[in-house]
CSV table of C-alpha atoms and ligand atoms in Angstrom, one decimal:
chain,number,residue,atom,x,y,z
A,197,MET,CA,0.0,0.0,0.0
A,198,ALA,CA,1.4,3.4,-0.9
A,199,LEU,CA,1.1,5.6,2.1
A,200,ARG,CA,1.8,9.4,2.0
A,201,SER,CA,3.3,10.1,5.4
A,202,ARG,CA,1.9,13.0,7.5
A,203,LEU,CA,5.3,13.3,9.0
A,204,PRO,CA,7.8,12.5,6.2
A,205,HIS,CA,10.8,13.9,8.0
A,206,VAL,CA,10.2,12.2,11.4
A,207,GLY,CA,12.0,9.1,12.5
A,208,THR,CA,11.9,7.4,15.9
A,209,THR,CA,12.5,9.9,18.8
A,210,ILE,CA,16.1,10.3,19.9
A,211,PHE,CA,15.1,9.3,23.5
A,212,THR,CA,13.8,5.9,22.3
A,213,VAL,CA,16.8,5.4,20.0
A,214,MET,CA,19.3,6.2,22.8
A,215,SER,CA,17.5,4.2,25.5
A,216,ALA,CA,17.4,1.2,23.2
A,217,LEU,CA,21.1,1.5,22.5
A,218,ALA,CA,21.9,1.9,26.2
A,219,ALA,CA,20.0,-1.3,26.9
A,220,GLU,CA,21.6,-3.2,24.1
A,221,THR,CA,25.1,-2.1,25.1
A,222,GLN,CA,24.4,-2.1,28.9
A,223,ALA,CA,25.6,1.5,29.1
A,224,VAL,CA,24.7,3.8,32.0
A,225,ASN,CA,21.7,5.6,30.6
A,226,LEU,CA,22.0,9.3,31.2
A,227,GLY,CA,20.2,9.9,27.9
A,228,GLN,CA,16.4,9.8,28.1
A,229,GLY,CA,15.1,11.9,31.0
A,230,PHE,CA,13.6,9.6,33.7
A,231,PRO,CA,14.7,8.6,37.3
A,232,ASP,CA,16.4,5.2,37.9
A,233,PHE,CA,15.0,5.2,41.4
A,234,ASP,CA,11.4,4.4,42.4
A,235,CYS,CA,8.6,6.7,43.5
A,236,ASP,CA,7.3,7.1,47.1
A,237,PRO,CA,5.7,3.6,47.9
A,238,ALA,CA,2.7,5.5,49.2
A,239,LEU,CA,1.8,6.3,45.5
A,240,PRO,CA,1.4,2.7,44.2
A,241,GLN,CA,-0.3,1.9,47.5
A,242,ALA,CA,-2.8,4.7,46.9
A,243,VAL,CA,-3.4,3.3,43.3
A,244,CYS,CA,-4.1,-0.1,44.9
A,245,ASN,CA,-6.4,1.5,47.4
A,246,ALA,CA,-8.3,3.3,44.7
A,247,MET,CA,-8.7,0.1,42.6
A,248,ALA,CA,-9.9,-1.8,45.7
A,249,ALA,CA,-12.3,1.0,46.5
A,250,GLY,CA,-13.9,0.4,43.1
A,251,HIS,CA,-12.5,3.4,41.1
A,252,ASN,CA,-12.3,1.4,38.0
A,253,GLN,CA,-14.7,2.9,35.5
A,254,TYR,CA,-14.5,6.1,33.4
A,255,PRO,CA,-13.9,9.2,35.5
A,256,PRO,CA,-15.5,12.4,34.4
A,257,MET,CA,-14.2,13.5,31.0
A,258,PRO,CA,-12.1,16.5,32.3
A,259,GLY,CA,-10.6,14.4,35.2
A,260,VAL,CA,-11.3,13.3,38.7
A,261,PRO,CA,-12.7,16.3,40.6
A,262,ALA,CA,-10.4,15.8,43.7
A,263,LEU,CA,-7.3,16.0,41.4
A,264,ARG,CA,-8.5,19.1,39.6
A,265,GLN,CA,-9.3,20.7,42.9
A,266,ALA,CA,-5.9,19.9,44.3
A,267,MET,CA,-4.3,21.3,41.2
A,268,ALA,CA,-6.3,24.5,41.3
A,269,ALA,CA,-5.4,24.9,45.0
A,270,LYS,CA,-1.7,24.5,44.2
A,271,MET,CA,-1.8,27.1,41.5
A,272,HIS,CA,-3.3,29.5,43.9
A,273,VAL,CA,-0.9,28.9,46.7
A,274,LEU,CA,2.3,28.8,44.6
A,275,TYR,CA,1.5,31.2,41.8
A,276,GLY,CA,-1.3,33.4,43.2
A,277,ALA,CA,-3.6,32.4,40.4
A,278,ALA,CA,-7.4,32.1,40.9
A,279,VAL,CA,-8.2,28.8,39.1
A,280,ASP,CA,-11.7,27.3,38.7
A,281,ALA,CA,-11.2,23.5,39.2
A,282,ASN,CA,-14.4,22.8,37.2
A,283,ALA,CA,-13.9,25.1,34.2
A,284,GLU,CA,-10.1,25.6,34.0
A,285,VAL,CA,-8.3,22.4,34.8
A,286,THR,CA,-8.2,19.2,32.6
A,287,VAL,CA,-6.3,16.0,33.4
A,288,THR,CA,-4.3,14.7,30.4
A,289,ALA,CA,-2.3,11.6,29.4
A,290,GLY,CA,0.9,13.4,30.3
A,291,ALA,CA,2.2,16.7,29.0
A,292,THR,CA,2.7,15.2,25.5
A,293,GLN,CA,-1.0,14.7,25.0
A,294,ALA,CA,-1.7,18.1,26.6
A,295,ILE,CA,0.5,20.0,24.1
A,296,LEU,CA,-0.8,18.1,21.0
A,297,THR,CA,-4.5,18.6,22.1
A,298,ALA,CA,-4.0,22.3,22.8
A,299,LEU,CA,-2.5,22.8,19.3
A,300,LEU,CA,-5.2,20.8,17.6
A,301,ALA,CA,-7.8,22.9,19.5
A,302,ILE,CA,-6.4,26.3,18.4
A,303,VAL,CA,-4.4,26.0,15.2
A,304,HIS,CA,-6.2,26.4,11.8
A,305,PRO,CA,-4.4,25.3,8.6
A,306,GLY,CA,-1.8,27.9,7.8
A,307,ASP,CA,-1.7,29.5,11.2
A,308,GLU,CA,1.9,30.2,12.4
A,309,VAL,CA,3.1,28.8,15.7
A,310,ILE,CA,6.4,30.0,17.1
A,311,VAL,CA,8.9,27.7,18.9
A,312,LEU,CA,12.1,28.7,20.6
A,313,GLU,CA,14.9,26.4,19.5
A,314,PRO,CA,16.3,24.2,20.9
A,315,CYS,CA,12.9,22.8,21.8
A,316,TYR,CA,11.4,19.6,23.0
A,317,ASP,CA,11.0,17.2,20.1
A,318,SER,CA,7.3,16.8,20.0
A,319,TYR,CA,6.4,20.5,19.4
A,320,VAL,CA,7.3,20.7,15.7
A,321,PRO,CA,5.5,17.5,14.6
A,322,ASN,CA,2.5,18.4,16.8
A,323,ILE,CA,2.2,21.8,15.0
A,324,GLU,CA,2.5,20.1,11.6
A,325,LEU,CA,-0.2,17.6,12.5
A,326,ALA,CA,-2.4,20.5,13.4
A,327,GLY,CA,-1.8,22.0,10.0
A,328,GLY,CA,0.2,24.9,11.4
A,329,VAL,CA,3.3,26.5,10.0
A,330,VAL,CA,6.3,26.2,12.3
A,331,VAL,CA,8.2,29.4,12.9
A,332,ARG,CA,11.6,28.8,14.6
A,333,VAL,CA,13.2,31.5,16.7
A,334,PRO,CA,16.6,30.6,18.2
A,335,LEU,CA,17.3,31.1,21.9
A,336,VAL,CA,20.6,33.0,22.2
A,337,PRO,CA,23.4,30.7,21.1
A,338,GLY,CA,25.7,29.8,24.1
A,339,THR,CA,23.4,31.1,26.9
A,340,PHE,CA,20.0,29.7,25.6
A,341,ARG,CA,18.3,32.8,26.9
A,342,PRO,CA,15.2,34.3,25.1
A,343,ASN,CA,16.0,36.9,22.4
A,344,PHE,CA,13.0,39.2,22.6
A,345,ASP,CA,13.9,41.2,19.5
A,346,ALA,CA,14.0,38.1,17.4
A,347,LEU,CA,10.7,37.0,19.0
A,348,ALA,CA,9.1,40.3,18.3
A,349,ALA,CA,10.3,40.2,14.7
A,350,ALA,CA,8.7,36.7,14.2
A,351,ILE,CA,5.2,37.7,15.3
A,352,THR,CA,2.9,38.4,12.4
A,353,PRO,CA,-0.9,38.7,11.9
A,354,ARG,CA,-0.9,35.0,11.2
A,355,THR,CA,0.8,34.0,14.5
A,356,ARG,CA,-1.7,31.9,16.5
A,357,ALA,CA,0.5,30.7,19.3
A,358,LEU,CA,3.9,30.6,21.0
A,359,ILE,CA,5.3,27.7,22.9
A,360,ILE,CA,7.6,28.4,25.8
A,361,ASN,CA,9.3,26.0,28.2
A,362,SER,CA,10.9,27.0,31.5
A,363,PRO,CA,12.7,25.3,33.2
A,364,HIS,CA,14.0,24.4,29.8
A,365,ASN,CA,14.7,21.0,28.3
A,366,PRO,CA,17.4,20.5,27.1
A,367,SER,CA,19.5,23.6,28.3
A,368,GLY,CA,18.4,23.7,32.0
A,369,THR,CA,17.9,27.5,31.8
A,370,VAL,CA,15.2,29.2,33.8
A,371,TRP,CA,13.3,32.2,32.7
A,372,ARG,CA,13.5,35.2,35.1
A,373,GLU,CA,10.7,37.4,36.3
A,374,ALA,CA,12.0,40.1,33.9
A,375,ASP,CA,11.7,37.6,30.9
A,376,MET,CA,8.1,36.9,31.8
A,377,GLN,CA,7.3,40.7,32.2
A,378,ARG,CA,8.9,41.3,28.8
A,379,LEU,CA,6.9,38.5,27.2
A,380,GLN,CA,3.7,39.9,28.8
A,381,ASP,CA,4.4,43.3,27.3
A,382,LEU,CA,5.3,41.9,23.9
A,383,LEU,CA,2.1,39.8,23.7
A,384,ALA,CA,-0.3,42.4,25.2
A,385,PRO,CA,-1.3,44.1,21.9
A,386,THR,CA,-1.6,40.7,20.1
A,387,GLU,CA,-4.0,37.8,19.9
A,388,VAL,CA,-1.2,35.3,20.2
A,389,LEU,CA,-2.0,32.4,22.5
A,390,LEU,CA,0.6,30.9,24.8
A,391,ILE,CA,1.4,27.2,25.5
A,392,SER,CA,3.6,27.3,28.6
A,393,ASP,CA,5.3,23.9,29.1
A,394,GLU,CA,6.1,23.9,32.8
A,395,VAL,CA,6.7,20.2,33.4
A,396,TYR,CA,9.9,21.0,35.4
A,397,GLU,CA,8.2,23.6,37.6
A,398,HIS,CA,9.4,21.9,40.8
A,399,MET,CA,13.1,21.6,39.8
A,400,VAL,CA,14.5,25.1,40.0
A,401,PHE,CA,17.9,25.6,41.7
A,402,ASP,CA,20.0,28.1,43.7
A,403,GLY,CA,17.0,29.9,45.3
A,404,GLN,CA,15.4,31.0,42.1
A,405,ALA,CA,11.6,30.9,41.8
A,406,HIS,CA,9.7,29.3,39.0
A,407,ALA,CA,8.2,32.0,36.8
A,408,SER,CA,4.9,30.3,35.9
A,409,ALA,CA,2.8,31.9,33.2
A,410,ALA,CA,0.1,31.6,35.8
A,411,ARG,CA,1.7,34.4,37.9
A,412,TYR,CA,1.3,37.0,35.1
A,413,PRO,CA,-2.4,38.0,34.4
A,414,GLY,CA,-1.6,39.2,30.9
A,415,LEU,CA,0.0,35.8,30.1
A,416,PHE,CA,-2.4,33.6,32.0
A,417,GLU,CA,-5.5,35.0,30.2
A,418,ARG,CA,-4.1,33.6,27.0
A,419,ALA,CA,-2.2,30.5,28.3
A,420,PHE,CA,-2.4,26.8,28.4
A,421,VAL,CA,-0.2,26.0,31.4
A,422,VAL,CA,1.0,22.4,31.1
A,423,GLY,CA,2.2,20.2,34.0
A,424,SER,CA,3.3,16.6,34.4
A,425,PHE,CA,3.0,14.4,37.5
A,426,GLY,CA,5.6,12.1,35.8
A,427,LYS,CA,8.4,14.6,36.5
A,428,THR,CA,7.2,15.7,39.9
A,429,TYR,CA,6.6,12.4,41.6
A,430,HIS,CA,9.1,10.2,39.8
A,431,VAL,CA,6.4,8.3,37.8
A,432,THR,CA,7.2,9.1,34.2
A,433,GLY,CA,5.5,5.9,33.1
A,434,TRP,CA,2.2,6.8,34.5
A,435,LYS,CA,1.6,9.5,31.9
A,436,VAL,CA,-0.6,11.8,33.8
A,437,GLY,CA,-0.5,15.6,33.4
A,438,THR,CA,-2.6,18.7,33.5
A,439,VAL,CA,-3.6,21.7,31.5
A,440,VAL,CA,-4.7,24.8,33.3
A,441,ALA,CA,-6.3,27.4,31.0
A,442,PRO,CA,-9.0,30.1,31.1
A,443,ALA,CA,-12.5,28.7,30.8
A,444,ALA,CA,-13.0,29.7,27.1
A,445,LEU,CA,-9.7,28.0,26.1
A,446,THR,CA,-10.4,25.0,28.3
A,447,ALA,CA,-13.8,24.6,26.6
A,448,GLU,CA,-12.1,24.4,23.2
A,449,PHE,CA,-9.4,22.1,24.6
A,450,ARG,CA,-12.0,19.7,26.0
A,451,LYS,CA,-13.8,19.5,22.7
A,452,VAL,CA,-10.6,17.9,21.3
A,453,HIS,CA,-9.6,16.0,24.4
A,454,GLN,CA,-12.9,14.1,24.6
A,455,PHE,CA,-12.4,12.7,21.1
A,456,ASN,CA,-8.6,12.3,21.6
A,457,VAL,CA,-8.4,10.2,24.8
A,458,PHE,CA,-11.8,11.1,26.3
A,459,THR,CA,-10.3,10.7,29.7
A,460,VAL,CA,-7.3,9.4,31.7
A,461,ASN,CA,-7.0,6.3,33.9
A,462,THR,CA,-9.1,6.6,37.1
A,463,PRO,CA,-7.1,4.9,39.9
A,464,MET,CA,-4.0,6.9,39.3
A,465,GLN,CA,-5.9,10.2,39.3
A,466,HIS,CA,-7.3,9.3,42.8
A,467,ALA,CA,-3.8,8.3,44.0
A,468,LEU,CA,-2.3,11.6,42.8
A,469,ALA,CA,-5.1,13.6,44.4
A,470,ALA,CA,-4.5,11.9,47.7
A,471,HIS,CA,-0.7,12.4,47.3
A,472,MET,CA,-1.1,16.1,46.6
A,473,ALA,CA,-2.7,16.7,50.0
A,474,ASN,CA,0.9,16.9,51.3
A,475,PRO,CA,2.9,19.7,49.5
A,476,LYS,CA,6.2,18.5,50.9
A,477,PRO,CA,7.2,16.2,48.1
A,478,TYR,CA,7.0,18.9,45.4
A,479,LEU,CA,8.3,21.7,47.7
A,480,GLU,CA,11.4,19.6,48.5
A,481,LEU,CA,12.1,18.4,44.9
A,482,SER,CA,14.3,21.3,44.0
A,483,ALA,CA,16.6,20.7,46.9
A,484,PHE,CA,16.6,16.9,46.1
A,485,TYR,CA,17.7,17.5,42.5
A,486,GLN,CA,20.1,20.4,43.4
A,487,ARG,CA,22.1,18.0,45.5
A,488,LYS,CA,22.3,15.5,42.6
A,489,ARG,CA,23.2,18.3,40.2
A,490,ASP,CA,26.0,19.5,42.5
A,491,LEU,CA,27.4,16.0,42.9
A,492,PHE,CA,27.3,15.4,39.2
A,493,ARG,CA,28.8,18.8,38.4
A,494,GLN,CA,31.6,18.4,40.9
A,495,GLY,CA,32.5,15.1,39.3
A,496,LEU,CA,32.3,16.6,35.7
A,497,ALA,CA,34.5,19.5,36.8
A,498,GLN,CA,37.4,16.9,37.2
A,499,THR,CA,37.0,15.9,33.6
A,500,ARG,CA,37.6,17.6,30.2
A,501,PHE,CA,33.9,18.1,29.6
A,502,ARG,CA,33.1,21.8,29.8
A,503,LEU,CA,30.1,22.5,32.0
A,504,LEU,CA,27.2,24.7,31.0
A,505,PRO,CA,24.9,26.2,33.6
A,506,SER,CA,22.0,24.0,34.9
A,507,GLU,CA,19.5,26.3,36.7
A,508,GLY,CA,16.6,23.9,36.6
A,509,THR,CA,15.3,20.6,35.2
A,510,TYR,CA,17.2,17.3,35.7
A,511,PHE,CA,19.5,18.0,32.8
A,512,GLN,CA,23.2,19.0,32.6
A,513,CYS,CA,24.6,20.1,29.3
A,514,VAL,CA,28.4,19.9,28.5
A,515,ASN,CA,30.6,21.0,25.7
A,516,ILE,CA,32.8,18.2,24.2
A,517,SER,CA,35.4,20.3,22.4
A,518,ASP,CA,38.2,19.9,24.9
A,519,LEU,CA,38.1,16.1,25.2
A,520,ALA,CA,41.4,14.3,24.6
A,521,VAL,CA,40.0,11.8,22.2
A,522,PRO,CA,39.6,12.2,18.4
A,523,GLU,CA,35.9,11.3,18.6
A,524,ARG,CA,35.3,14.8,20.1
A,525,ASP,CA,35.3,15.9,16.4
A,526,LEU,CA,32.4,13.7,15.5
A,527,PRO,CA,29.0,15.2,14.9
A,528,GLU,CA,27.2,15.3,18.3
A,529,ALA,CA,24.8,12.5,17.4
A,530,GLU,CA,27.6,10.2,16.3
A,531,PHE,CA,29.6,11.2,19.4
A,532,CYS,CA,26.7,10.1,21.6
A,533,GLN,CA,26.5,6.8,19.8
A,534,TRP,CA,30.2,6.3,20.3
A,535,LEU,CA,30.0,7.4,24.0
A,536,THR,CA,27.3,4.8,24.6
A,537,ARG,CA,28.9,1.9,22.8
A,538,GLU,CA,32.6,2.5,23.7
A,539,VAL,CA,32.5,4.4,27.0
A,540,GLY,CA,29.3,3.0,28.4
A,541,VAL,CA,27.4,6.2,29.1
A,542,ALA,CA,24.4,7.3,27.0
A,543,ALA,CA,23.7,11.0,26.4
A,544,ILE,CA,21.5,13.0,24.1
A,545,PRO,CA,22.9,15.3,21.3
A,546,LEU,CA,21.6,18.9,21.5
A,547,SER,CA,21.4,18.8,17.7
A,548,ALA,CA,18.3,16.6,18.2
A,549,PHE,CA,16.4,19.6,19.5
A,550,TYR,CA,17.0,21.7,16.3
A,551,GLY,CA,15.1,21.5,13.0
A,552,ASN,CA,18.4,21.9,11.1
A,553,GLY,CA,20.4,19.7,13.3
A,554,PHE,CA,22.5,22.7,14.5
A,555,ASP,CA,25.7,21.2,16.0
A,556,GLN,CA,27.4,23.3,18.8
A,557,ARG,CA,29.5,20.5,20.3
A,558,VAL,CA,27.0,20.1,23.2
A,559,ILE,CA,25.4,17.0,24.6
A,560,ARG,CA,22.9,16.5,27.4
A,561,PHE,CA,23.1,14.2,30.5
A,562,CYS,CA,20.2,13.4,32.8
A,563,PHE,CA,21.1,13.4,36.5
A,564,ALA,CA,17.8,12.0,37.8
A,565,LYS,CA,19.8,8.9,38.9
A,566,GLN,CA,21.0,7.2,42.1
A,567,ASP,CA,24.2,8.6,43.3
A,568,GLY,CA,25.9,5.3,42.5
A,569,THR,CA,24.8,5.5,38.9
A,570,LEU,CA,26.2,9.0,38.6
A,571,GLN,CA,29.5,7.9,40.2
A,572,THR,CA,29.8,5.0,37.7
A,573,ALA,CA,29.1,7.4,34.8
A,574,LEU,CA,31.6,9.9,36.1
A,575,GLN,CA,34.3,7.3,36.4
A,576,ARG,CA,33.8,6.3,32.8
A,577,LEU,CA,33.7,9.9,31.6
A,578,SER,CA,36.9,10.9,33.4
A,579,ARG,CA,38.9,8.7,31.0
A,580,LEU,CA,38.2,11.1,28.1
B,877,PMP,N1,7.7,18.7,27.7
B,877,PMP,C1,9.0,18.6,28.1
B,877,PMP,C2,9.9,19.8,28.0
B,877,PMP,C3,9.5,17.4,28.5
B,877,PMP,O1,10.8,17.3,28.9
B,877,PMP,C4,8.6,16.3,28.6
B,877,PMP,C5,9.2,15.0,29.2
B,877,PMP,N2,9.5,14.1,28.3
B,877,PMP,C6,7.3,16.4,28.2
B,877,PMP,C7,6.9,17.7,27.8
B,877,PMP,C8,6.4,15.3,28.2
B,877,PMP,O2,5.9,15.0,29.5
B,877,PMP,P1,5.0,13.7,29.7
B,877,PMP,O3,5.9,12.6,30.0
B,877,PMP,O4,4.2,14.1,30.9
B,877,PMP,O5,4.2,13.5,28.5
B,878,LIG,N1,11.4,14.3,28.3
B,878,LIG,C1,12.3,13.2,28.3
B,878,LIG,C2,13.6,13.8,27.8
B,878,LIG,O1,13.7,14.9,27.3
B,878,LIG,C3,11.9,12.1,27.4
B,878,LIG,C4,10.5,11.7,27.2
B,878,LIG,C5,10.4,10.8,26.0
B,878,LIG,O2,11.1,9.9,25.9
B,878,LIG,N2,9.5,11.1,25.1
B,878,LIG,O3,14.6,13.0,27.9
């Protein structure tokens, strides 16, 4: 059968490719972002309790009310946002579905959607599936900070939406209050909608605060704020996330959501709602990961890898230019293959986050790992 691909330029995601290679070669997997330690045992216990209590049929289409209420309450306490749990919160099958569904809900064929490169790999194919035109604006090379002049120049009467992501995957940069203020001023005279991917909201280091779009009324009125319980509670395999958006946007979102997944598995929603009653796990997550970041950075500082800043997320980027091996001159993607096979440490090339494969000699490690895993990786990396 001749099939005309909807995504002719897309292969298998780099995360899947590198995790498969790491498994095949038994390398330490610092590639795909996920913890190698388990979640709080209270969580699976709460899922069992919910199942035993009979929460095994479809939940309400937008999500279990207790979970939506817990989410609305958290947005109020942390970001000062007044959120209506009934009309403005929807539970999704992870942030991935949230972003695709938001785009399908708002993008008409030919509408432009701006992404800031490097960006998470699902954004561009999602925009294309929605019939949109991708407009790529680079973050400042070297620092990965937003370039507002370039962003302003990219906005046209056809711009339907902008996708932002802070804390940022892959660079680990965190947008400042001043960045959000500037974005608010820039978008104020426009009709541009905002998709704010905040899945790493609880991993912000060195005393910085997460600048959620929900804190800025001029942004929140036009925003889909996307969260993921996978990151926050060490359960990436559960695939449960949320979208918080004004009622009118949520109404459109749910029109698509109901025919996309209809709803998300019930027992896990009950478990997450129960778990959210205690804010400690997410309030302490930044300190938890900052310690791992510091341990990993201290080790890397003894190697020839050149450290880039990591202000948030569970990612650390490094420049490979100064390594003492000839493979340092390979393209990033090939270098990562070599590093996995021959050195026994998997990483992700930053070129995978650019449409044109821009190669700046930088690769990304995930440090959401047990200390022993990080030490083993560091030992291997110190040989280069
Ligand atoms: N956005 C970013 C920036 C991510 O890093 C991830 C994690 N893979 C996602 C979205 C998707 O999150 P989820 O696993 O909840 O679908
Ligand atoms: N967000 C994770 C990362 O950037 C991967 C998730 C996935 O495999 N799709 O590594």
